[in-house]
Short mmCIF file of C-alpha atoms and ligand atoms in Angstrom, two decimals:
data_model
loop_
_atom_site.label_atom_id
_atom_site.label_comp_id
_atom_site.label_asym_id
_atom_site.label_seq_id
_atom_site.Cartn_x
_atom_site.Cartn_y
_atom_site.Cartn_z
CA MET P 1 98.38 86.19 116.97
CA LYS P 2 96.05 84.68 114.35
CA LEU P 3 92.45 85.55 115.19
CA ILE P 4 91.08 83.72 112.17
CA GLU P 5 92.75 81.06 110.13
CA THR P 6 91.38 78.99 107.28
CA GLU P 7 93.17 76.01 105.86
CA LYS P 8 92.40 74.49 102.46
CA LEU P 9 88.75 75.49 102.55
CA ASP P 10 86.46 74.00 99.89
CA VAL P 11 82.85 75.12 99.62
CA SER P 12 80.34 73.96 97.05
CA LEU P 13 76.79 75.16 96.51
CA ASP P 14 74.23 73.38 94.35
CA GLY P 15 76.94 70.93 93.32
CA MET P 16 79.23 73.66 92.03
CA THR P 17 82.63 74.38 93.53
CA ILE P 18 82.54 77.97 94.80
CA LEU P 19 85.67 78.06 97.01
CA ASN P 20 88.67 75.92 96.27
CA ASP P 21 91.64 75.43 98.57
CA VAL P 22 91.24 78.79 100.31
CA SER P 23 93.85 79.32 103.03
CA PHE P 24 94.50 82.61 104.81
CA TRP P 25 94.78 84.13 108.24
CA ILE P 26 94.07 87.44 109.89
CA GLY P 27 96.21 88.77 112.68
CA LYS P 28 95.29 91.01 115.59
CA GLY P 29 95.04 94.69 114.69
CA GLU P 30 94.96 94.12 110.93
CA VAL P 31 92.66 95.53 108.28
CA VAL P 32 92.68 92.87 105.58
CA GLY P 33 90.98 93.58 102.28
CA LEU P 34 89.18 90.79 100.44
CA VAL P 35 88.98 91.76 96.79
CA GLY P 36 88.16 90.09 93.51
CA PRO P 37 85.72 90.39 90.62
CA ASN P 38 81.97 89.83 91.00
CA GLY P 39 81.20 86.18 91.67
CA ALA P 40 84.74 85.37 92.84
CA GLY P 41 83.38 83.99 96.13
CA LYS P 42 84.08 86.87 98.55
CA SER P 43 80.67 86.81 100.25
CA THR P 44 80.89 83.01 100.41
CA VAL P 45 84.16 83.29 102.36
CA LEU P 46 82.47 85.54 104.94
CA LYS P 47 79.42 83.27 105.20
CA ALA P 48 81.69 80.27 105.79
CA LEU P 49 83.54 82.19 108.53
CA ILE P 50 80.36 82.99 110.45
CA GLY P 51 79.16 79.40 110.11
CA ALA P 52 76.27 80.18 107.75
CA LEU P 53 77.77 77.77 105.21
CA LEU P 54 79.38 74.45 105.96
CA PRO P 55 82.63 73.81 104.06
CA ASP P 56 83.02 70.46 102.30
CA LYS P 57 86.65 70.31 103.33
CA GLY P 58 89.25 72.25 105.27
CA THR P 59 89.29 73.92 108.65
CA ILE P 60 88.39 77.31 110.08
CA ARG P 61 89.99 78.32 113.36
CA ILE P 62 88.81 81.24 115.45
CA PHE P 63 91.26 82.24 118.18
CA GLY P 64 93.16 79.04 117.40
CA LYS P 65 90.15 76.78 118.02
CA PRO P 66 88.30 74.84 115.30
CA VAL P 67 85.10 76.77 114.67
CA ARG P 68 82.84 73.74 115.27
CA GLU P 69 84.14 73.62 118.86
CA VAL P 70 83.15 77.25 119.47
CA SER P 71 79.59 77.82 120.73
CA ARG P 72 77.15 79.81 118.57
CA ARG P 73 76.85 82.39 121.34
CA THR P 74 80.62 82.89 121.57
CA LEU P 75 80.83 83.16 117.78
CA ALA P 76 78.03 85.73 117.76
CA ARG P 77 79.91 87.78 120.36
CA LYS P 78 83.37 87.52 118.82
CA LEU P 79 82.43 88.00 115.17
CA GLY P 80 80.68 91.11 113.93
CA TYR P 81 79.20 90.45 110.50
CA LEU P 82 77.95 93.13 108.15
CA PRO P 83 76.14 91.40 105.29
CA GLN P 84 76.32 92.71 101.73
CA GLU P 85 72.55 93.16 101.57
CA ASN P 86 71.88 95.24 104.67
CA GLU P 87 68.78 97.07 103.53
CA VAL P 88 66.43 97.55 106.48
CA HIS P 89 62.83 98.08 105.42
CA TRP P 90 61.25 97.96 108.86
CA PRO P 91 60.13 101.23 110.41
CA LEU P 92 62.61 100.95 113.29
CA THR P 93 64.41 103.78 114.98
CA VAL P 94 68.18 103.98 114.66
CA GLU P 95 68.47 103.32 118.39
CA ARG P 96 66.53 100.04 118.07
CA VAL P 97 68.67 98.89 115.16
CA VAL P 98 71.89 99.62 117.06
CA ALA P 99 70.42 97.82 120.10
CA PHE P 100 70.21 94.63 117.99
CA GLY P 101 73.99 94.51 118.36
CA ARG P 102 73.49 93.54 122.03
CA ILE P 103 71.38 90.44 121.28
CA PRO P 104 74.27 87.95 121.68
CA TYR P 105 74.66 89.18 125.27
CA LEU P 106 71.04 88.84 126.34
CA MET P 107 69.05 85.84 127.45
CA PRO P 108 65.85 85.43 125.41
CA TRP P 109 63.72 86.85 128.22
CA GLU P 110 66.09 89.65 129.15
CA GLY P 111 65.74 93.33 128.35
CA LEU P 112 68.57 95.82 127.89
CA LYS P 113 70.38 96.77 131.07
CA GLY P 114 71.95 100.11 131.92
CA ALA P 115 75.36 98.86 130.78
CA ASP P 116 73.89 97.80 127.41
CA GLN P 117 72.26 101.23 126.98
CA LYS P 118 75.61 102.89 127.59
CA ILE P 119 77.36 100.68 125.02
CA ILE P 120 74.60 101.49 122.49
CA ARG P 121 74.97 105.21 123.10
CA ASP P 122 78.77 105.01 122.88
CA ALA P 123 78.52 103.10 119.59
CA MET P 124 76.27 105.83 118.16
CA ARG P 125 78.57 108.59 119.40
CA ALA P 126 81.63 106.86 117.94
CA THR P 127 79.98 106.70 114.52
CA ASP P 128 78.43 110.19 114.56
CA THR P 129 74.93 108.74 114.53
CA PHE P 130 73.76 109.75 118.02
CA HIS P 131 71.80 112.70 116.62
CA LEU P 132 69.90 110.26 114.37
CA ARG P 133 68.83 107.96 117.23
CA HIS P 134 65.10 108.76 117.02
CA ARG P 135 64.98 108.76 113.22
CA ARG P 136 63.55 105.83 111.25
CA ILE P 137 66.28 103.72 109.69
CA ASP P 138 64.31 103.28 106.45
CA HIS P 139 64.19 107.07 106.05
CA LEU P 140 67.95 107.63 106.21
CA ALA P 141 70.31 108.39 103.35
CA GLY P 142 72.73 105.65 102.28
CA GLY P 143 75.75 107.17 104.04
CA GLU P 144 73.85 107.62 107.30
CA LYS P 145 72.52 104.05 107.11
CA ALA P 146 76.03 102.67 106.54
CA LEU P 147 77.25 104.40 109.70
CA VAL P 148 74.27 103.09 111.70
CA MET P 149 75.13 99.56 110.57
CA ILE P 150 78.68 100.10 111.81
CA ALA P 151 77.27 101.38 115.11
CA ARG P 152 75.25 98.15 115.38
CA LEU P 153 78.47 96.19 114.81
CA LEU P 154 80.32 98.21 117.46
CA ALA P 155 77.50 97.70 119.97
CA GLY P 156 78.19 93.96 119.74
CA GLU P 157 81.78 94.60 120.87
CA PRO P 158 83.15 92.04 118.39
CA GLU P 159 86.83 91.22 118.27
CA ILE P 160 86.72 90.48 114.57
CA ILE P 161 84.68 92.44 112.06
CA LEU P 162 83.67 90.86 108.77
CA ALA P 163 82.27 93.60 106.54
CA ASP P 164 80.89 92.73 103.10
CA GLU P 165 81.14 95.79 100.85
CA PRO P 166 80.42 98.32 103.61
CA VAL P 167 81.06 101.27 101.27
CA GLN P 168 78.91 100.09 98.40
CA GLY P 169 76.87 102.97 97.05
CA LEU P 170 78.56 105.61 99.21
CA ASP P 171 80.11 108.83 97.95
CA PRO P 172 83.89 109.26 98.35
CA ALA P 173 83.69 111.22 101.61
CA HIS P 174 81.39 108.68 103.28
CA SER P 175 83.50 105.80 101.92
CA ILE P 176 86.59 107.30 103.50
CA GLN P 177 84.68 107.90 106.74
CA VAL P 178 83.57 104.26 106.94
CA MET P 179 87.10 103.04 106.17
CA GLU P 180 88.51 105.38 108.83
CA PHE P 181 86.13 103.84 111.36
CA LEU P 182 87.17 100.33 110.40
CA ALA P 183 90.85 101.30 110.58
CA GLY P 184 90.26 102.88 114.01
CA ILE P 185 88.62 99.67 115.25
CA ALA P 186 91.69 97.70 114.13
CA GLU P 187 93.99 100.18 115.86
CA ASN P 188 92.24 99.33 119.08
CA GLY P 189 93.47 95.74 118.80
CA ARG P 190 90.57 94.23 116.89
CA SER P 191 90.73 92.82 113.39
CA VAL P 192 88.81 93.65 110.26
CA LEU P 193 88.22 91.65 107.09
CA VAL P 194 86.59 93.94 104.58
CA VAL P 195 85.28 93.16 101.10
CA LEU P 196 85.98 96.05 98.76
CA HIS P 197 85.61 96.79 95.08
CA ASP P 198 87.36 100.13 95.32
CA LEU P 199 91.01 99.21 94.77
CA ALA P 200 92.19 102.73 95.61
CA LEU P 201 90.49 102.51 99.01
CA ALA P 202 91.86 99.00 99.52
CA SER P 203 95.40 100.13 98.74
CA ARG P 204 95.10 103.02 101.14
CA PHE P 205 93.42 101.38 104.13
CA CYS P 206 94.37 97.70 104.07
CA SER P 207 97.57 96.40 105.58
CA ARG P 208 97.14 93.24 103.55
CA VAL P 209 95.00 92.21 100.63
CA LEU P 210 93.64 88.82 99.55
CA LEU P 211 92.74 88.61 95.89
CA LEU P 212 90.09 86.00 95.20
CA HIS P 213 89.54 84.82 91.65
CA GLU P 214 87.19 82.01 90.64
CA GLY P 215 87.06 80.72 94.20
CA LYS P 216 90.83 80.62 94.73
CA ILE P 217 93.28 82.95 96.42
CA ALA P 218 95.11 84.28 93.36
CA ALA P 219 97.42 86.56 95.35
CA SER P 220 97.93 87.84 98.87
CA GLY P 221 100.27 90.34 100.43
CA SER P 222 100.66 94.10 100.61
CA PRO P 223 98.41 96.12 98.27
CA GLU P 224 101.49 96.94 96.23
CA GLU P 225 102.30 93.26 95.73
CA VAL P 226 98.74 92.15 95.06
CA PHE P 227 97.71 94.97 92.72
CA SER P 228 100.50 94.29 90.25
CA SER P 229 99.65 94.88 86.60
CA GLU P 230 99.79 91.10 85.93
CA ASN P 231 97.35 90.31 88.76
CA LEU P 232 94.92 93.05 87.74
CA ARG P 233 95.07 91.87 84.14
CA SER P 234 94.50 88.19 84.90
CA SER P 235 91.88 88.56 87.63
CA TYR P 236 90.04 91.78 86.79
CA HIS P 237 90.88 92.17 83.08
CA ILE P 238 91.87 95.78 83.60
CA GLU P 239 94.87 98.04 83.23
CA ALA P 240 95.50 100.42 86.10
CA LYS P 241 97.47 103.57 86.77
CA TYR P 242 99.78 103.53 89.74
CA GLY P 243 101.09 106.20 92.05
CA ASN P 244 104.04 105.92 94.35
CA GLY P 245 104.17 109.17 96.28
CA ASP P 246 104.19 108.85 100.06
CA ASP P 247 101.66 106.05 99.66
CA PHE P 248 101.14 103.48 96.96
CA TYR P 249 97.84 103.84 95.15
CA VAL P 250 96.12 102.15 92.27
CA LEU P 251 93.49 103.56 89.98
CA PRO P 252 91.62 101.17 87.68
CA TRP P 253 91.78 102.75 84.24
CA LYS P 254 90.95 100.60 81.27
CA ARG P 255 89.14 97.36 80.53
CA ILE P 256 91.09 94.84 78.47
P1 LIG F 301 81.19 87.63 95.36
O1 LIG F 301 80.76 88.03 96.73
O2 LIG F 301 82.68 87.53 95.20
O3 LIG F 301 80.61 88.50 94.28
P2 LIG F 301 79.67 85.23 95.97
O4 LIG F 301 80.44 84.61 97.07
O5 LIG F 301 78.41 85.93 96.31
O6 LIG F 301 80.64 86.15 95.09
O7 LIG F 301 79.31 84.10 94.91
C1 LIG F 301 80.29 83.26 94.35
C2 LIG F 301 79.64 82.30 93.38
O8 LIG F 301 78.77 81.45 94.10
C3 LIG F 301 78.80 82.99 92.31
O9 LIG F 301 79.01 82.33 91.09
C4 LIG F 301 77.38 82.77 92.79
O10 LIG F 301 76.50 82.70 91.72
C5 LIG F 301 77.47 81.46 93.53
N1 LIG F 301 76.51 81.34 94.62
C6 LIG F 301 76.39 82.19 95.67
N2 LIG F 301 75.41 81.78 96.52
C7 LIG F 301 74.90 80.66 95.98
C8 LIG F 301 73.86 79.75 96.37
N3 LIG F 301 73.16 79.92 97.51
N4 LIG F 301 73.63 78.69 95.57
C9 LIG F 301 74.34 78.50 94.44
N5 LIG F 301 75.32 79.31 94.01
C10 LIG F 301 75.61 80.37 94.76
MG1 LIG F 302 79.54 89.52 97.39
#
């Protein structure tokens, strides 16, 4: 089942073509990696999917329905979006930040109900952030903050997660932890589209990879297919080292 499908998507900003003929789909239970060099248009793809940008051409379908026929509230419930810039500078407690995940379920005048509180607590427990619940978000370390942001996503009970560089700035252990969470979410029948720069992480955790280059899908398929030496040379201008033990892996090595 295709949870998201785009067909021949064109997006331009300030009169410049940013996405050109972008077609892809994401199936239920998949972790799909969206990779590509800086400025390729990865964040623009995610913004178009959540409806923050209007494409010039092409269609986006969510659960088989054109996105413009889906209400904003339904979109907010179904799609969990983690923006690339997720710095929180307000002096809010972790618990408050995670509670924001429930907003799509509340009427403007409504407070959190017992069921919402339970979902918020469960989201914090699932991400190992429950012990941080009374701490200020702006006082946390990067790895802790990243997990809180995932807890906020989980609290929204989305069926599709769109995460824009969720491991940026994290050490290897925290990066793996975040990817394990995302993979676990997909195992429970939800889908994840994750923007990554770490090709080794992408090859390990993604069932499929989309390589975006200058606004176009340059390659898509298994990590092994997409991270071929030709593709890495033409899109990233790098040489890589490859491993083929039990699992395929790719290690960027040299700039060319
Ligand atoms: P990525 O996430 O792959 O690094 P982005 O999607 O953020 O790339 O940006 C793709 C291109 O679109 C870049 O060249 C960027 O400068 C341009 N761009 C992004 N946002 C805007 C905007 N609001 N107005 C004009 N150009 C933009
Ligand atoms: Mg980006």
